[in-house]
Amino acid sequence: MNSNTQNSAILASALARLVQLCQTNFQIQLSQSQLELNREYRETVIAELSELEDPQLSSLLAEISQLSATSVTKAVSAAEDSKQPAIKGRKSILWPAVILLIGLAGAGGWFISTANHSALSVAATTGDTAANAAADDKSTNGVASQSPTTLQPIIRLHGSNTVGEKLAPVLLEAFLTQQGGSAFSWQQQSSETERRVTFIDAGKTNTVQLHAHGSSTAFKDLLAGKADIGMSSRRISSDEVTQGISKLGDLSKIGNEHIIALDGLAVIVNQNNTLKSISTEVLSKVFAGEITRWSQLGGADKPIVVLARDDNSGTFDTFNSLVLKKFDKTLTDQARRFESSTELSVAVAQDETAIGFIGLDFISYNKALAISEGADTAPIYPTRFTISTEDYALSRRLYLYTPTSASQTAKDFAQFAISEQGQALVEQTGLISQNIKVEKTFAIDDAPASYNRYVETGQRLSLNFRFNQGENDLDNKGKRDLERLIRFMEQNSGRRLVLMGFSDAVGAEETNTDLAMRRAKVIERELVSRGIPVMAVESYGEMLPIANNDSDTGRERNRRVEVWVI
């Protein structure tokens, strides 16, 4: 590779990172093709983005400016400029979005990162529509391409808004870039939750379709042949598995079910609300309309405004299952319903009397409440660690589902999403990745002495292994977490492992202690057979529950094997 080509490749890589950073952190959409081909556009973008004064962004802009200033880049730019009409004045491309972002900065960075997504996208692309269209009409080697509206998508992703609104676009661009794609351009379709991205790959224009109408639509569209990959913020139901098994294969199996992220279903109130914590039982009465004023919860004498996601949403399915159905409640007819997570979050931020539930990534400029499962359990806030371990009461998993007969491209994308690289991108979008982290914990008053000794000398890893009731077989997440743990130990060869088994409280205490030990031994055998030594295996049975044992979900969360390192 000569120096000109090498420098151009480095610049293109830096510009791709700029496009991704602006999309992820600021919801500003840029045209990579125009950044590469049009020097005037590139300089305008750099000048206007520098006004944001973000350290990570400023560092990347400085790198791009330095690369652009080299003699090789100047020569390439001069050749390009000779093919384009002279631009007699710099046209502001991003200024409306930059002004908006700077203005919102005083209102709080959390709000900036998620609110007004559509408005920022439109502002960012104003003035660049014609340039994008021209770039999409021709490939990089001059081969004419199809109109984006007539192209057949190479992948069709349908389903969860929680997955589709932010995470899926970031994963798609990174995956397609890895596959050789470039010059990405996003277009909104008939609604805010329908988009497609066009890109160049090997001289051809390709497209990917992204529809995010809710988790239930993932399985309906897979079955109808309208989707290649289903996005869901809940696990597929047994009925949905049965309906699709002859056509799609068993979507509950590890080869078809891909857990791509963890998320906490945060209960949010306006930042000016004085409430700090709430039990799931009281929460169910609020959303059922049985508790209607904040004064009943120790707050101001004002009505409670209930906000909820729509019926197609996996977010609503999760809340309905973990909160409402648990106490035989149904959502009040007075609730305002939202298809978009962002819109619900903005509505809470604008109303001091509102309460809603949302994915952790959409807390925005609001306050998340600590959640307890009753008098016997302490309130737990939704943090990255409590969600990683699934100790938090309203933790959930986010999924991709691929039929057995899915294309290789679809399966490769799902595999990329669960890889270490894909999980790093999950973290960047504000969700919880499954890459292992280490956390220092604190002694517990009623814990066994041996447990608190491990607290003094060790650290806990951000994963728990879980089992079905009465079984010693790991669930799909546990099987993949086992591989992650093996990679972690290979990279941290000086650390020693301790496995701690816990059970639910159903049955005799002695039996449960034995069952917790057997499950911990299952993990030990899997590790030892792969050359990973285990220092100790402990069983604490029914002790230290993290959830109530009066529900299936609570018992499931209590049946766990914690992993510690010394």
Short mmCIF file of C-alpha atoms in Angstrom, two decimals, residues 121-312:
data_model
loop_
_atom_site.label_atom_id
_atom_site.label_comp_id
_atom_site.label_asym_id
_atom_site.label_seq_id
_atom_site.Cartn_x
_atom_site.Cartn_y
_atom_site.Cartn_z
CA SER A 121 -31.22 14.26 12.86
CA VAL A 122 -33.18 16.58 10.56
CA ALA A 123 -31.14 19.61 11.55
CA ALA A 124 -27.89 17.75 11.04
CA THR A 125 -28.75 16.64 7.53
CA THR A 126 -30.27 19.92 6.31
CA GLY A 127 -28.16 21.28 3.50
CA ASP A 128 -26.67 17.89 2.78
CA THR A 129 -29.66 16.10 1.23
CA ALA A 130 -28.62 16.76 -2.35
CA ALA A 131 -25.05 15.72 -1.65
CA ASN A 132 -26.22 12.47 -0.08
CA ALA A 133 -28.47 11.75 -3.02
CA ALA A 134 -25.62 12.32 -5.45
CA ALA A 135 -23.34 10.05 -3.44
CA ASP A 136 -25.98 7.31 -3.34
CA ASP A 137 -26.61 7.50 -7.12
CA LYS A 138 -23.06 6.42 -7.93
CA SER A 139 -20.75 3.88 -6.39
CA THR A 140 -17.15 4.60 -5.52
CA ASN A 141 -15.95 3.12 -8.81
CA GLY A 142 -18.53 4.89 -10.97
CA VAL A 143 -20.99 2.00 -11.26
CA ALA A 144 -24.60 3.22 -11.27
CA SER A 145 -26.69 1.95 -8.38
CA GLN A 146 -30.38 1.32 -7.84
CA SER A 147 -32.58 3.88 -6.14
CA PRO A 148 -32.67 3.15 -2.36
CA THR A 149 -36.45 2.75 -2.57
CA THR A 150 -36.17 -0.14 -5.05
CA LEU A 151 -33.24 -1.96 -3.43
CA GLN A 152 -33.98 -5.27 -1.72
CA PRO A 153 -32.60 -5.11 1.86
CA ILE A 154 -29.79 -7.53 2.65
CA ILE A 155 -31.14 -7.69 6.23
CA ARG A 156 -34.57 -6.78 7.60
CA LEU A 157 -34.61 -6.18 11.37
CA HIS A 158 -38.04 -5.82 12.94
CA GLY A 159 -39.26 -5.56 16.52
CA SER A 160 -38.31 -3.84 19.75
CA ASN A 161 -38.10 -0.06 19.87
CA THR A 162 -35.70 -0.36 22.81
CA VAL A 163 -33.25 -2.27 20.60
CA GLY A 164 -34.09 -0.56 17.33
CA GLU A 165 -33.97 3.09 18.33
CA LYS A 166 -30.30 3.37 19.30
CA LEU A 167 -28.47 0.06 19.66
CA ALA A 168 -29.33 -1.58 16.33
CA PRO A 169 -28.13 1.36 14.16
CA VAL A 170 -24.77 1.47 15.94
CA LEU A 171 -24.27 -2.31 15.69
CA LEU A 172 -25.33 -2.31 12.03
CA GLU A 173 -22.87 0.37 10.95
CA ALA A 174 -19.98 -1.25 12.83
CA PHE A 175 -20.80 -4.70 11.44
CA LEU A 176 -21.24 -3.47 7.87
CA THR A 177 -18.01 -1.45 8.11
CA GLN A 178 -16.23 -4.62 9.22
CA GLN A 179 -17.68 -6.34 6.15
CA GLY A 180 -16.33 -3.61 3.82
CA GLY A 181 -19.25 -1.17 3.80
CA SER A 182 -18.87 2.62 3.73
CA ALA A 183 -20.75 5.85 2.96
CA PHE A 184 -23.69 5.14 5.26
CA SER A 185 -26.84 7.22 4.88
CA TRP A 186 -29.94 6.82 7.06
CA GLN A 187 -33.43 7.67 5.80
CA GLN A 188 -36.66 7.77 7.80
CA GLN A 189 -39.53 5.90 6.18
CA SER A 190 -43.29 6.16 6.70
CA SER A 191 -43.03 6.59 10.50
CA GLU A 192 -40.45 7.59 13.11
CA THR A 193 -39.89 3.94 14.00
CA GLU A 194 -39.14 2.85 10.41
CA ARG A 195 -35.73 3.57 8.88
CA ARG A 196 -33.35 2.20 6.33
CA VAL A 197 -29.63 2.67 5.83
CA THR A 198 -27.98 2.65 2.42
CA PHE A 199 -24.26 2.04 2.01
CA ILE A 200 -21.58 1.17 -0.54
CA ASP A 201 -19.99 -2.28 -0.58
CA ALA A 202 -17.70 -3.51 -3.37
CA GLY A 203 -18.95 -0.81 -5.74
CA LYS A 204 -22.64 -1.57 -5.14
CA THR A 205 -25.28 0.25 -3.16
CA ASN A 206 -26.96 -1.97 -0.56
CA THR A 207 -29.56 -1.30 2.09
CA VAL A 208 -30.75 -2.62 5.45
CA GLN A 209 -34.31 -2.19 6.73
CA LEU A 210 -35.00 -1.35 10.38
CA HIS A 211 -38.58 -1.35 11.72
CA ALA A 212 -39.00 -0.83 15.49
CA HIS A 213 -42.73 -1.10 16.27
CA GLY A 214 -42.37 -3.29 19.37
CA SER A 215 -41.22 -6.73 20.44
CA SER A 216 -44.43 -8.54 19.50
CA THR A 217 -43.98 -7.47 15.88
CA ALA A 218 -40.61 -9.26 15.79
CA PHE A 219 -42.23 -12.68 15.99
CA LYS A 220 -45.25 -11.79 13.85
CA ASP A 221 -43.01 -10.47 11.05
CA LEU A 222 -40.57 -13.39 11.26
CA LEU A 223 -43.49 -15.79 10.90
CA ALA A 224 -44.95 -13.76 7.99
CA GLY A 225 -41.61 -13.70 6.17
CA LYS A 226 -41.34 -9.92 6.49
CA ALA A 227 -38.22 -9.95 8.69
CA ASP A 228 -34.88 -11.76 8.75
CA ILE A 229 -34.00 -10.91 12.37
CA GLY A 230 -36.36 -10.24 15.27
CA MET A 231 -35.45 -7.67 17.93
CA SER A 232 -37.06 -8.16 21.33
CA SER A 233 -36.85 -6.72 24.83
CA ARG A 234 -38.49 -9.83 26.27
CA ARG A 235 -37.93 -13.54 25.81
CA ILE A 236 -40.03 -15.29 23.19
CA SER A 237 -43.13 -16.90 24.70
CA SER A 238 -43.84 -20.63 24.53
CA ASP A 239 -46.85 -19.92 22.28
CA GLU A 240 -44.67 -17.94 19.85
CA VAL A 241 -42.11 -20.75 19.80
CA THR A 242 -44.86 -23.27 18.99
CA GLN A 243 -46.40 -21.10 16.26
CA GLY A 244 -43.09 -20.67 14.46
CA ILE A 245 -41.31 -23.96 15.06
CA SER A 246 -42.18 -25.60 11.73
CA LYS A 247 -41.17 -22.56 9.68
CA LEU A 248 -38.52 -20.83 11.77
CA GLY A 249 -37.04 -23.61 13.89
CA ASP A 250 -37.03 -23.54 17.70
CA LEU A 251 -36.30 -19.88 18.44
CA SER A 252 -35.74 -20.64 22.13
CA LYS A 253 -32.55 -22.63 21.39
CA ILE A 254 -29.10 -21.13 21.80
CA GLY A 255 -28.38 -21.18 18.06
CA ASN A 256 -31.40 -18.96 17.36
CA GLU A 257 -31.69 -16.87 20.54
CA HIS A 258 -28.98 -14.25 21.03
CA ILE A 259 -28.88 -12.16 24.22
CA ILE A 260 -27.23 -8.96 23.00
CA ALA A 261 -27.52 -6.67 26.04
CA LEU A 262 -28.91 -6.24 29.51
CA ASP A 263 -31.22 -3.43 30.44
CA GLY A 264 -32.93 -2.20 33.54
CA LEU A 265 -36.55 -1.20 33.43
CA ALA A 266 -36.22 2.07 35.33
CA VAL A 267 -39.22 3.64 37.02
CA ILE A 268 -38.76 7.36 36.42
CA VAL A 269 -40.17 10.52 37.92
CA ASN A 270 -39.37 14.17 37.33
CA GLN A 271 -36.15 15.31 39.02
CA ASN A 272 -38.13 17.68 41.22
CA ASN A 273 -40.14 14.79 42.69
CA THR A 274 -39.07 13.99 46.29
CA LEU A 275 -39.85 10.25 46.12
CA LYS A 276 -36.71 8.06 46.29
CA SER A 277 -37.89 4.45 46.42
CA ILE A 278 -40.99 2.34 45.95
CA SER A 279 -41.96 -1.32 46.33
CA THR A 280 -43.26 -3.33 43.42
CA GLU A 281 -46.61 -3.77 45.20
CA VAL A 282 -47.14 -0.02 45.67
CA LEU A 283 -45.94 0.53 42.13
CA SER A 284 -48.58 -1.86 40.83
CA LYS A 285 -51.30 0.13 42.64
CA VAL A 286 -50.03 3.39 41.12
CA PHE A 287 -50.12 2.05 37.58
CA ALA A 288 -53.46 0.34 38.17
CA GLY A 289 -54.96 3.69 39.17
CA GLU A 290 -55.62 2.67 42.79
CA ILE A 291 -53.15 5.24 44.16
CA THR A 292 -53.90 8.50 42.37
CA ARG A 293 -52.21 11.33 44.31
CA TRP A 294 -48.58 11.92 45.28
CA SER A 295 -49.68 12.81 48.83
CA GLN A 296 -50.53 9.11 49.31
CA LEU A 297 -46.81 8.40 48.84
CA GLY A 298 -45.61 11.23 51.10
CA GLY A 299 -45.33 13.83 48.39
CA ALA A 300 -47.21 16.92 47.24
CA ASP A 301 -51.00 16.93 47.07
CA LYS A 302 -51.07 16.64 43.27
CA PRO A 303 -52.54 14.02 40.92
CA ILE A 304 -50.28 11.27 39.60
CA VAL A 305 -49.99 11.25 35.81
CA VAL A 306 -49.28 7.69 34.63
CA LEU A 307 -47.27 7.21 31.41
CA ALA A 308 -46.70 3.80 29.80
CA ARG A 309 -45.38 2.22 26.62
CA ASP A 310 -47.85 0.79 24.10
CA ASP A 311 -49.12 -2.81 23.98
CA ASN A 312 -46.68 -3.86 21.23
#
